[in-house]
Amino acid sequence: MNENVAASPHPLPRWDLNDLYADPDAPQLGRDLEDAGAAAAAFAERYKGKLASLDGADFGRAIGEYEVLSESLHKVLCYGQLLFAVNVGDGEIGRFYQTVQERISDIFTQTLFFTLEINRLSDGELDAKLSDTQCARYRSWLRDVRAFREHQLSDDLEKLLHEKAVTGRAAWVRLFEETFADMRFALDGAEATLSEALNALSDHDGAKREKAAKALGGRLGENARLFSLITNTLAKDKAIEDEWRGYPRPVSERNLHNQVEDVVVDALVGSVKTAFPDLSHRYYALKARWFGVERLDYWDRNAPLPDDDARKYSWDEAKTTVLDAYAGFDPQMAEIAERFFTHNWIDAAPHAGKDSGAFSHPTVPSVHPYILMNFHGKARDVMTLAHELGHGVHQVLAAEQGLLMADTPLTTAETASVFGEMLTFQSLLKGAEDPARRRFLLAGKVEDMLNTVVRQIAFHEFERRVHDERRGGEVAVERLGDIWIDIQRESLGPALRFDDDYRHYWTYIPHFIHTPFYVYAYAFGDCLVNALYDAFAKGHDGFQQKYLEMLKAGGTKRHRELLAPFGLDASDPAFWKRGLDIVSGFIDELETIG
């Protein structure tokens, strides 16, 4: 069904996972698991119950051994994840991935004591160990591990929760993924995947958009009870664990992982909600006027403008567009991004059984990231490529920190991806001499920003309300639909019209299932990048070098330290307004253009 990319002179890329393993039966994969099992047993024998007695040098060496062992296990797990992502509907691949998860969980259980014992060290004991340079290298990782001290349970309970994860949360997530991989939507006499059906919602043909919307709503509604069960089960599972661990709110654990204070997230959410009328309500009212109607049907929310030629991009055009934009900012960024194309680190071809989303998986520092996306030839797909390559560049630069410290919290993980989008957009905008083309580009960017900021905060509010209500008992599928519709009306405004089919669209949002309360990180990252780009556009001295250093820091610094060189502070309410004003300014220009 992917006729809109048929003009590409080359087939869309499929990634080459050989840098991880040749295939699921590769002898090296089996040997790595065997070696990791033996290493984990030896590690436990050597260090369990003894961390307090180690001097700084020995403690540093122990962390180094833990990092090597963790990387070995992560490499196998990442291979399973990537293989499954492009073969979600393949039962044999699903079995392999589940087996790998269970095997790794069993091995890692032997090392679970390590972080638990680290959190039982007193501040004084840890400070003494950190006086050694070998140990001090891991200072930021130790800081992040110990952030969870007060929420840590007994060793036996931690072990039980870890071992049961593969038959608990992970099993429900797998059910969600496999259900959507097998699901098909009737479109124009053919059976479309979720990715193809969602893509049709931005088709130039209004009748096709409506058919896709109805097909999506109908099929999602047929499965709504199953997704309600999954959602309720996972929300209750989280509530039980949150209560045991003493988290005051459902979002609190995610905020701790994101290394951001509850009050900062509350300020972000409050700022965006206050801006709904100035942003989404105003823009969709403008778009309705462009369509010559008082209100837009929900399937027209992401529709091309009536006079837009809906230009299609070949894969080569998308590649050149993004790489040129990156090179215009800094040659090193473009050089790193180009590796993804030359070494087959991208899987872009849509096909049945493939994950419908997009991601850049960092895998492990000793290998490299891999990007998954579904390229349909639209301008939004070019922006998705720019987004995921931003992640990829970030992950390559941060890899020098090592496995334990390369990973960034979600709040700053979106920085490079959204910045990459902004660079690409501004590059396209500069080349748009035709006023009509400029309007199309601006409208597309505004819609992407509304989807990233307004839409994701609306998703966050949906999650918050669902988890809050779940504490009082199971939330009925009808009530889930009510919450969804209420929030859509509040966030998108009176210029959008919804029908009953739209009540079930909450079911396909994977972040609700995979990573509870992930979604606000997109809005955090978008507003952060808008503020950063504003500093860059105003000629901030040495911006490029400071930016690359920020990416290289990986997870070693928190948002305050990362933003300080640019004179920015996310705890300042003016910071969020500065980011939202960028979106508002684009809408101002669109109103002027008419």
Coordinates of C-alpha atoms in Angstrom, one line a residue:
M1 CA 0.0 0.0 0.0
N2 CA 3.0 2.3 0.2
E3 CA 2.7 3.8 -3.3
N4 CA 3.8 7.3 -2.2
V5 CA 7.5 6.3 -1.9
A6 CA 7.6 4.3 -5.1
A7 CA 9.5 7.1 -6.8
S8 CA 12.6 6.5 -4.7
P9 CA 15.4 5.4 -6.9
H10 CA 16.6 3.0 -4.2
P11 CA 14.6 0.7 -1.9
L12 CA 14.0 1.9 1.6
P13 CA 16.7 0.8 4.0
R14 CA 16.5 -2.2 6.3
W15 CA 18.9 -2.4 9.1
D16 CA 21.8 -4.8 9.5
L17 CA 21.9 -6.2 13.0
N18 CA 25.1 -8.2 12.4
D19 CA 27.1 -5.8 14.6
L20 CA 25.1 -7.3 17.5
Y21 CA 24.5 -10.9 16.3
A22 CA 24.1 -12.7 13.0
D23 CA 20.9 -14.4 14.0
P24 CA 19.0 -15.7 17.0
D25 CA 20.9 -19.0 16.8
A26 CA 24.3 -17.4 16.6
P27 CA 26.9 -19.4 18.6
Q28 CA 28.3 -16.1 20.0
L29 CA 24.9 -15.1 21.4
G30 CA 24.7 -18.4 23.4
R31 CA 28.4 -18.0 24.5
D32 CA 27.7 -14.5 25.7
L33 CA 24.8 -15.6 27.8
E34 CA 26.8 -18.5 29.3
D35 CA 29.8 -16.2 30.0
A36 CA 27.5 -13.6 31.6
G37 CA 25.9 -16.2 33.8
A38 CA 29.3 -17.4 35.1
A39 CA 30.5 -13.8 35.5
A40 CA 27.4 -12.9 37.5
A41 CA 27.9 -15.8 39.8
A42 CA 31.5 -14.9 40.3
F43 CA 30.6 -11.3 40.9
A44 CA 28.1 -12.2 43.6
E45 CA 30.6 -14.5 45.3
R46 CA 33.3 -11.8 45.2
Y47 CA 31.2 -8.8 46.4
K48 CA 27.9 -9.7 48.0
G49 CA 27.7 -8.5 51.5
K50 CA 31.2 -6.9 51.3
L51 CA 30.8 -3.5 49.7
A52 CA 31.0 -1.6 53.0
S53 CA 34.5 -3.1 53.6
L54 CA 35.9 -2.2 50.2
D55 CA 38.3 0.8 49.8
G56 CA 37.7 3.3 47.1
A57 CA 39.9 1.6 44.5
D58 CA 38.3 -1.8 45.0
F59 CA 34.8 -0.3 45.0
G60 CA 35.6 1.5 41.7
R61 CA 36.8 -1.8 40.2
A62 CA 33.6 -3.5 41.4
I63 CA 31.5 -0.9 39.6
G64 CA 33.6 -1.3 36.5
E65 CA 33.0 -5.1 36.5
Y66 CA 29.3 -4.5 37.0
E67 CA 29.3 -2.2 34.0
V68 CA 31.1 -4.8 31.8
L69 CA 28.7 -7.5 32.9
S70 CA 25.6 -5.2 32.4
E71 CA 26.8 -4.3 28.9
S72 CA 27.1 -8.0 27.9
L73 CA 23.5 -8.6 29.0
H74 CA 22.2 -5.4 27.4
K75 CA 23.8 -6.4 24.1
V76 CA 21.8 -9.6 23.9
L77 CA 18.6 -7.9 25.2
C78 CA 18.9 -5.1 22.6
Y79 CA 19.3 -7.6 19.8
G80 CA 16.1 -9.3 21.0
Q81 CA 14.2 -6.0 21.2
L82 CA 15.3 -4.8 17.7
L83 CA 14.6 -8.2 16.1
F84 CA 11.1 -8.2 17.7
A85 CA 10.4 -4.6 16.7
V86 CA 10.4 -5.4 12.9
N87 CA 8.8 -8.9 13.5
V88 CA 6.2 -8.2 16.1
G89 CA 3.7 -10.5 14.4
D90 CA 6.2 -13.4 14.2
G91 CA 5.4 -16.0 16.9
E92 CA 8.9 -17.6 16.8
I93 CA 10.6 -14.2 17.2
G94 CA 8.2 -13.4 20.0
R95 CA 9.2 -16.7 21.7
F96 CA 12.9 -16.0 21.2
Y97 CA 12.5 -12.5 22.7
Q98 CA 10.6 -13.7 25.7
T99 CA 13.1 -16.5 26.3
V100 CA 16.0 -14.0 26.1
Q101 CA 14.2 -11.7 28.6
E102 CA 13.7 -14.5 31.1
R103 CA 17.3 -15.8 30.8
I104 CA 18.7 -12.3 31.3
S105 CA 16.4 -11.6 34.2
D106 CA 17.6 -14.8 35.9
I107 CA 21.3 -13.8 35.3
F108 CA 20.8 -10.2 36.4
T109 CA 19.0 -11.4 39.6
Q110 CA 22.4 -12.5 40.9
T111 CA 23.7 -9.0 40.7
L112 CA 20.7 -7.3 42.1
F113 CA 22.3 -7.0 45.5
F114 CA 24.9 -4.5 44.2
T115 CA 22.7 -1.4 43.9
L116 CA 20.8 -2.4 47.0
E117 CA 24.0 -2.5 49.1
I118 CA 25.2 0.7 47.5
N119 CA 22.0 2.4 48.9
R120 CA 22.7 1.0 52.3
L121 CA 26.1 2.7 52.6
S122 CA 26.1 5.9 54.7
D123 CA 26.9 9.2 53.1
G124 CA 30.2 9.2 55.0
E125 CA 31.2 5.7 53.8
L126 CA 30.4 6.6 50.2
D127 CA 32.3 10.0 50.4
A128 CA 35.4 8.1 51.7
K129 CA 35.3 5.8 48.7
L130 CA 34.8 8.6 46.3
S131 CA 38.1 10.1 47.3
D132 CA 39.7 7.5 45.0
T133 CA 39.8 8.6 41.3
Q134 CA 38.7 5.2 40.0
C135 CA 35.6 5.3 42.1
A136 CA 35.0 9.0 41.5
R137 CA 34.5 8.4 37.8
Y138 CA 31.1 6.9 38.6
R139 CA 30.0 9.7 40.9
S140 CA 27.0 10.7 38.8
W141 CA 25.9 7.1 38.4
L142 CA 26.1 6.6 42.2
R143 CA 24.1 9.9 42.7
D144 CA 21.3 8.6 40.4
V145 CA 21.3 5.1 42.1
R146 CA 21.0 6.6 45.5
A147 CA 18.2 9.0 44.5
F148 CA 15.9 5.9 45.0
R149 CA 17.2 5.1 48.5
E150 CA 14.1 6.0 50.4
H151 CA 11.9 4.0 48.0
Q152 CA 14.0 0.8 48.2
L153 CA 12.4 -2.4 49.6
S154 CA 14.0 -5.3 51.3
D155 CA 16.4 -7.5 49.2
D156 CA 13.8 -10.3 49.1
L157 CA 11.0 -8.1 47.8
E158 CA 13.3 -6.4 45.3
K159 CA 14.3 -9.9 44.0
L160 CA 10.7 -11.0 43.8
L161 CA 9.6 -8.0 41.9
H162 CA 12.5 -8.3 39.5
E163 CA 11.9 -12.0 38.8
K164 CA 8.1 -11.6 38.4
A165 CA 8.5 -8.7 35.9
V166 CA 8.7 -11.0 32.9
T167 CA 5.4 -12.7 33.8
G168 CA 3.8 -9.5 35.0
R169 CA 4.2 -6.1 33.3
A170 CA 6.4 -7.4 30.5
A171 CA 3.8 -10.0 29.6
W172 CA 1.0 -7.4 29.4
V173 CA 3.2 -5.2 27.3
R174 CA 3.9 -8.0 24.9
L175 CA 0.1 -8.8 24.6
F176 CA -0.5 -5.1 23.7
E177 CA 2.3 -5.1 21.1
E178 CA 1.3 -8.4 19.5
T179 CA -2.4 -7.4 19.4
F180 CA -1.6 -4.3 17.4
A181 CA 0.8 -6.1 15.2
D182 CA -1.9 -8.5 14.1
M183 CA -4.6 -5.8 13.9
R184 CA -5.8 -4.8 10.4
F185 CA -8.0 -1.9 9.3
A186 CA -10.2 -2.0 6.2
L187 CA -9.1 0.8 3.8
D188 CA -10.2 1.0 0.2
G189 CA -10.8 -2.7 -0.1
A190 CA -7.4 -3.6 1.4
E191 CA -6.2 -4.5 4.9
A192 CA -4.0 -1.8 6.3
T193 CA -1.6 -1.9 9.3
L194 CA -1.9 0.6 12.1
S195 CA 1.0 2.6 10.6
E196 CA -0.8 2.8 7.3
A197 CA -4.1 3.7 8.8
L198 CA -2.6 6.5 10.9
N199 CA -0.7 7.7 7.9
A200 CA -4.0 8.0 6.0
L201 CA -5.2 10.5 8.5
S202 CA -2.9 13.1 6.9
D203 CA -3.9 12.1 3.3
H204 CA -4.8 15.0 0.9
D205 CA -8.1 13.3 0.2
G206 CA -10.7 14.2 2.8
A207 CA -12.8 11.1 2.0
K208 CA -9.9 8.9 2.6
R209 CA -9.1 10.6 5.9
E210 CA -12.7 10.0 7.1
K211 CA -12.6 6.4 6.0
A212 CA -9.4 5.8 7.8
A213 CA -10.7 7.6 11.0
K214 CA -13.8 5.4 11.0
A215 CA -11.9 2.3 10.3
L216 CA -9.5 3.1 13.2
G217 CA -12.3 4.0 15.6
G218 CA -14.4 0.9 14.7
R219 CA -11.5 -1.6 15.0
L220 CA -10.1 0.0 18.2
G221 CA -13.6 0.0 19.7
E222 CA -14.0 -3.7 19.0
N223 CA -10.8 -4.3 21.1
A224 CA -11.4 -1.6 23.7
R225 CA -12.3 -4.1 26.4
L226 CA -9.0 -5.9 26.0
F227 CA -7.1 -2.6 26.1
S228 CA -9.1 -1.5 29.1
L229 CA -8.1 -4.7 30.9
I230 CA -4.4 -4.1 30.0
T231 CA -4.6 -0.5 31.1
N232 CA -6.4 -1.2 34.4
T233 CA -4.1 -4.1 35.2
L234 CA -0.9 -2.2 34.6
A235 CA -2.3 0.9 36.5
K236 CA -3.2 -1.3 39.5
D237 CA 0.2 -3.0 39.3
K238 CA 1.9 0.4 39.4
A239 CA -0.4 1.6 42.3
I240 CA 0.5 -1.4 44.4
E241 CA 4.3 -1.0 43.8
D242 CA 4.1 2.8 44.3
E243 CA 2.4 2.3 47.7
W244 CA 5.0 -0.2 48.8
R245 CA 7.8 2.1 47.7
G246 CA 6.2 5.3 49.2
Y247 CA 5.8 7.4 46.1
P248 CA 3.3 10.2 46.8
R249 CA 1.9 10.4 43.3
P250 CA 1.7 8.1 40.2
V251 CA 4.1 10.5 38.3
S252 CA 6.7 10.7 41.1
E253 CA 8.7 7.7 40.2
R254 CA 9.0 8.8 36.6
N255 CA 10.1 12.3 37.7
L256 CA 12.8 10.7 39.8
H257 CA 14.0 8.7 36.9
N258 CA 13.9 11.9 34.8
Q259 CA 16.0 13.7 37.4
V260 CA 13.4 16.5 37.5
E261 CA 11.5 17.8 40.5
D262 CA 7.7 17.4 40.8
V263 CA 7.3 21.2 41.0
V264 CA 9.2 21.7 37.6
V265 CA 6.9 19.2 35.9
D266 CA 3.9 20.8 37.5
A267 CA 5.1 24.2 36.2
L268 CA 5.5 22.8 32.7
V269 CA 2.0 21.2 32.7
G270 CA 0.4 24.3 34.1
S271 CA 2.1 26.6 31.6
V272 CA 1.0 24.5 28.6
K273 CA -2.6 24.1 29.9
T274 CA -2.7 27.9 30.4
A275 CA -1.5 28.3 26.8
F276 CA -4.1 26.0 25.2
P277 CA -6.3 29.0 24.1
D278 CA -3.3 30.9 22.6
L279 CA -1.9 27.8 20.9
S280 CA -4.1 24.9 19.8
H281 CA -7.5 26.7 20.1
R282 CA -6.3 29.6 18.1
Y283 CA -4.5 27.5 15.4
Y284 CA -7.3 25.0 14.8
A285 CA -9.8 27.9 14.5
L286 CA -7.5 29.4 11.9
K287 CA -7.2 26.0 10.1
A288 CA -11.0 25.7 10.1
R289 CA -11.3 29.1 8.3
W290 CA -8.8 27.8 5.8
F291 CA -11.1 24.8 5.2
G292 CA -14.1 27.1 5.0
V293 CA -15.9 25.6 8.0
E294 CA -16.8 26.6 11.5
R295 CA -15.5 23.4 13.0
L296 CA -13.0 20.7 11.8
D297 CA -13.8 17.0 12.1
Y298 CA -11.1 15.3 14.1
W299 CA -9.9 13.5 11.0
D300 CA -9.0 16.8 9.5
R301 CA -6.8 17.9 12.4
N302 CA -3.5 16.8 10.7
A303 CA -4.9 17.2 7.1
P304 CA -2.7 19.1 4.6
L305 CA -4.0 22.6 3.8
P306 CA -6.6 22.7 1.1
D307 CA -4.3 24.2 -1.5
D308 CA -1.2 22.3 -0.4
D309 CA 0.3 20.2 -3.2
A310 CA 1.2 17.5 -0.5
R311 CA 4.7 17.2 -1.9
K312 CA 6.2 13.7 -1.5
Y313 CA 9.8 13.2 -0.7
S314 CA 12.0 10.3 -1.8
W315 CA 14.2 8.7 0.7
D316 CA 17.3 10.2 -0.9
E317 CA 15.7 13.7 -0.7
A318 CA 14.9 13.2 2.9
K319 CA 18.4 12.1 3.7
T320 CA 20.0 15.0 1.9
T321 CA 17.6 17.5 3.5
V322 CA 18.4 16.4 7.0
L323 CA 22.2 16.0 6.5
D324 CA 22.5 19.4 4.9
A325 CA 20.6 21.0 7.8
Y326 CA 22.9 19.2 10.3
A327 CA 26.0 20.2 8.4
G328 CA 24.8 23.9 8.3
F329 CA 24.8 23.8 12.1
D330 CA 28.0 21.8 12.7
P331 CA 29.9 19.4 10.3
Q332 CA 30.5 16.9 13.1
M333 CA 26.8 16.4 13.6
A334 CA 26.4 15.6 9.9
E335 CA 29.3 13.3 9.8
I336 CA 27.9 11.2 12.7
A337 CA 24.4 11.2 11.2
E338 CA 25.7 10.0 7.8
R339 CA 27.1 6.8 9.4
F340 CA 23.5 5.7 10.0
F341 CA 23.0 5.6 6.2
T342 CA 26.4 4.2 5.1
H343 CA 26.4 1.4 7.7
N344 CA 22.7 0.4 7.5
W345 CA 21.8 1.4 11.0
I346 CA 18.2 2.5 9.8
D347 CA 15.1 0.4 9.1
A348 CA 12.7 2.7 7.3
A349 CA 10.5 0.3 5.2
P350 CA 6.9 0.0 6.4
H351 CA 5.6 -3.6 6.3
A352 CA 3.1 -5.8 8.1
G353 CA 4.2 -7.0 11.5
K354 CA 6.6 -4.1 12.1
D355 CA 6.3 -1.7 15.0
S356 CA 4.2 1.3 13.9
G357 CA 6.3 3.9 15.7
A358 CA 9.8 5.3 15.5
F359 CA 12.8 5.2 17.8
S360 CA 16.5 5.4 18.0
H361 CA 17.8 2.6 20.2
P362 CA 21.2 3.3 21.8
T363 CA 22.0 -0.5 22.2
V364 CA 25.4 -0.5 24.0
P365 CA 28.4 1.9 23.8
S366 CA 30.6 -0.8 22.3
V367 CA 28.3 -1.1 19.2
H368 CA 26.1 1.8 18.0
P369 CA 22.5 3.0 17.9
Y370 CA 19.8 1.7 15.5
I371 CA 16.9 3.7 14.1
L372 CA 13.5 2.4 13.3
M373 CA 10.8 4.4 11.5
N374 CA 8.1 3.9 8.8
F375 CA 8.8 6.2 5.8
H376 CA 5.8 7.2 3.7
G377 CA 7.4 10.1 1.8
K378 CA 5.6 12.9 3.6
A379 CA 7.1 16.1 5.1
R380 CA 6.4 14.7 8.6
D381 CA 8.5 11.6 7.7
V382 CA 11.4 13.9 6.9
M383 CA 11.0 15.5 10.3
T384 CA 10.8 12.0 11.9
L385 CA 14.1 11.2 10.3
A386 CA 15.6 14.4 11.6
H387 CA 14.2 13.6 15.0
E388 CA 15.5 10.1 15.3
L389 CA 18.9 11.1 13.8
G390 CA 19.1 13.7 16.5
H391 CA 18.7 10.9 19.1
G392 CA 21.3 8.9 17.2
V393 CA 23.9 11.6 17.2
H394 CA 23.2 12.2 20.9
Q395 CA 23.6 8.5 21.7
V396 CA 26.9 8.2 19.7
L397 CA 28.4 11.3 21.4
A398 CA 27.3 10.1 24.9
A399 CA 28.6 6.6 24.4
E400 CA 32.1 7.6 25.6
Q401 CA 30.5 7.9 29.1
G402 CA 30.1 4.1 29.2
L403 CA 26.9 2.1 29.7
L404 CA 26.1 3.2 33.2
M405 CA 26.4 6.9 32.5
A406 CA 25.6 7.3 28.7
D407 CA 21.9 7.1 29.1
T408 CA 20.0 10.4 29.6
P409 CA 16.7 10.9 31.5
L410 CA 13.7 11.3 29.2
T411 CA 13.4 15.1 29.9
T412 CA 16.8 15.8 28.3
A413 CA 16.8 12.7 25.9
E414 CA 14.5 14.6 23.6
T415 CA 16.8 17.6 23.4
A416 CA 18.9 16.6 20.4
S417 CA 16.0 15.0 18.6
V418 CA 13.7 18.1 18.7
F419 CA 16.7 20.3 18.0
G420 CA 17.4 18.2 14.9
E421 CA 13.9 18.8 13.8
M422 CA 14.2 22.5 14.3
L423 CA 17.4 22.7 12.3
T424 CA 15.8 20.8 9.4
F425 CA 12.6 23.0 9.6
Q426 CA 14.6 26.2 9.6
S427 CA 16.7 25.0 6.7
L428 CA 13.6 24.3 4.6
L429 CA 12.0 27.6 5.7
K430 CA 15.0 29.6 4.5
G431 CA 14.8 27.9 1.1
A432 CA 11.0 28.6 0.7
E433 CA 10.9 31.8 -1.5
D434 CA 7.2 31.2 -2.4
P435 CA 4.9 32.7 0.3
A436 CA 2.5 29.8 -0.2
R437 CA 5.2 27.3 0.4
R438 CA 6.3 29.2 3.5
R439 CA 2.7 29.0 4.8
F440 CA 2.6 25.2 4.2
L441 CA 5.9 24.8 6.1
L442 CA 4.9 27.0 9.0
A443 CA 1.5 25.3 9.3
G444 CA 3.2 21.8 9.3
K445 CA 5.7 22.9 11.9
V446 CA 3.0 24.4 14.1
E447 CA 1.0 21.2 13.9
D448 CA 4.1 19.1 14.8
M449 CA 4.8 21.4 17.8
L450 CA 1.2 21.2 18.9
N451 CA 1.4 17.4 18.6
T452 CA 4.6 17.5 20.7
V453 CA 3.6 20.0 23.3
V454 CA -0.2 20.4 23.6
R455 CA -1.1 16.8 22.6
Q456 CA 1.5 15.2 24.9
I457 CA 0.4 17.3 27.9
A458 CA -3.1 16.2 27.1
F459 CA -1.9 12.6 27.1
H460 CA -0.2 13.3 30.4
E461 CA -3.5 14.6 31.8
F462 CA -5.3 11.5 30.6
E463 CA -2.8 9.3 32.3
R464 CA -3.0 11.3 35.5
R465 CA -6.7 11.1 35.7
V466 CA -6.8 7.3 34.8
H467 CA -4.2 6.4 37.4
D468 CA -5.9 8.6 40.0
E469 CA -9.3 7.0 39.4
R470 CA -7.8 3.5 39.2
R471 CA -6.9 3.8 42.9
G472 CA -10.6 3.8 43.7
G473 CA -11.4 0.7 41.6
E474 CA -11.3 -0.5 38.0
V475 CA -12.1 2.2 35.5
A476 CA -14.8 1.1 33.1
V477 CA -14.1 1.2 29.4
E478 CA -16.9 3.8 29.0
R479 CA -15.3 6.0 31.6
L480 CA -11.9 5.8 29.9
G481 CA -13.6 7.1 26.7
D482 CA -15.2 9.9 28.7
I483 CA -11.9 11.0 30.2
W484 CA -10.3 10.9 26.7
I485 CA -13.0 13.0 25.0
D486 CA -13.1 15.5 27.9
I487 CA -9.3 16.1 27.6
Q488 CA -9.3 16.3 23.8
R489 CA -12.0 19.0 23.9
E490 CA -10.2 20.9 26.6
S491 CA -6.8 20.7 24.9
L492 CA -7.7 21.1 21.2
G493 CA -10.5 23.6 21.6
P494 CA -14.0 24.3 20.2
A495 CA -12.9 24.3 16.6
L496 CA -12.6 20.4 16.6
R497 CA -15.6 18.1 16.4
F498 CA -15.5 14.6 17.8
D499 CA -17.8 11.6 17.4
D500 CA -18.2 8.3 19.3
D501 CA -15.6 6.5 17.2
Y502 CA -12.9 8.9 18.6
R503 CA -13.7 7.7 22.1
H504 CA -11.4 4.7 21.6
Y505 CA -8.3 6.4 20.2
W506 CA -6.6 6.3 23.6
T507 CA -6.1 2.6 23.1
Y508 CA -3.3 2.9 20.5
I509 CA -0.9 5.2 22.4
P510 CA 2.0 2.9 23.3
H511 CA 3.7 5.1 25.9
F512 CA 0.7 4.6 28.3
I513 CA 1.7 0.9 28.3
H514 CA 5.4 0.8 27.7
T515 CA 6.5 3.7 29.9
P516 CA 3.9 5.3 32.2
F517 CA 4.2 9.1 32.3
Y518 CA 6.8 9.2 29.6
V519 CA 4.7 11.6 27.4
Y520 CA 5.4 14.9 29.2
A521 CA 9.1 14.5 28.3
Y522 CA 8.2 15.4 24.7
A523 CA 6.7 18.7 25.8
F524 CA 9.6 19.3 28.2
G525 CA 12.1 18.6 25.4
D526 CA 10.2 20.8 22.8
C527 CA 10.0 23.8 25.1
L528 CA 13.6 23.3 26.2
V529 CA 14.8 23.2 22.6
N530 CA 12.7 26.2 21.6
A531 CA 14.5 28.2 24.4
L532 CA 17.8 26.8 23.3
Y533 CA 17.2 27.6 19.6
D534 CA 16.1 31.1 20.6
A535 CA 19.5 31.5 22.3
F536 CA 21.3 30.1 19.2
A537 CA 19.3 32.4 16.8
K538 CA 20.2 35.4 18.9
G539 CA 23.9 34.6 18.5
H540 CA 24.8 33.0 21.9
D541 CA 28.6 32.9 22.0
G542 CA 30.1 29.5 21.3
F543 CA 26.7 27.8 21.1
Q544 CA 27.7 24.9 18.8
Q545 CA 30.6 23.8 21.0
K546 CA 28.5 24.1 24.2
Y547 CA 25.7 22.2 22.5
L548 CA 28.0 19.2 21.5
E549 CA 29.5 19.2 25.0
M550 CA 26.0 19.0 26.4
L551 CA 25.3 15.9 24.3
K552 CA 28.6 14.3 25.2
A553 CA 27.7 14.6 28.9
G554 CA 25.1 11.8 28.5
G555 CA 23.5 11.2 31.9
T556 CA 26.3 12.7 34.0
K557 CA 24.6 16.1 34.4
R558 CA 21.1 17.1 35.4
H559 CA 19.1 19.7 33.5
R560 CA 20.2 22.6 35.7
E561 CA 23.9 21.9 34.9
L562 CA 23.2 21.3 31.2
L563 CA 21.3 24.5 30.7
A564 CA 23.5 26.7 32.8
P565 CA 26.1 27.4 30.1
F566 CA 23.3 28.9 27.9
G567 CA 22.0 31.0 30.7
L568 CA 18.7 29.0 30.9
D569 CA 16.9 27.7 34.0
A570 CA 13.9 25.3 33.7
S571 CA 12.8 26.1 37.3
D572 CA 12.1 29.7 36.1
P573 CA 8.5 30.1 34.9
A574 CA 9.8 32.4 32.2
F575 CA 11.7 29.5 30.7
W576 CA 8.6 27.7 29.7
K577 CA 7.0 30.9 28.4
R578 CA 10.1 31.5 26.2
G579 CA 9.6 28.1 24.6
L580 CA 5.9 28.4 24.1
D581 CA 6.3 31.9 22.7
I582 CA 8.1 30.4 19.7
V583 CA 5.0 28.4 18.8
S584 CA 2.8 31.4 19.4
G585 CA 5.0 33.5 17.2
F586 CA 4.6 31.0 14.3
I587 CA 0.8 31.2 14.7
D588 CA 1.0 35.0 14.7
E589 CA 2.8 34.9 11.3
L590 CA 0.3 32.4 9.9
E591 CA -2.6 34.7 10.9
T592 CA -0.8 37.6 9.2
I593 CA -0.3 35.5 6.0
G594 CA -4.0 34.6 6.2

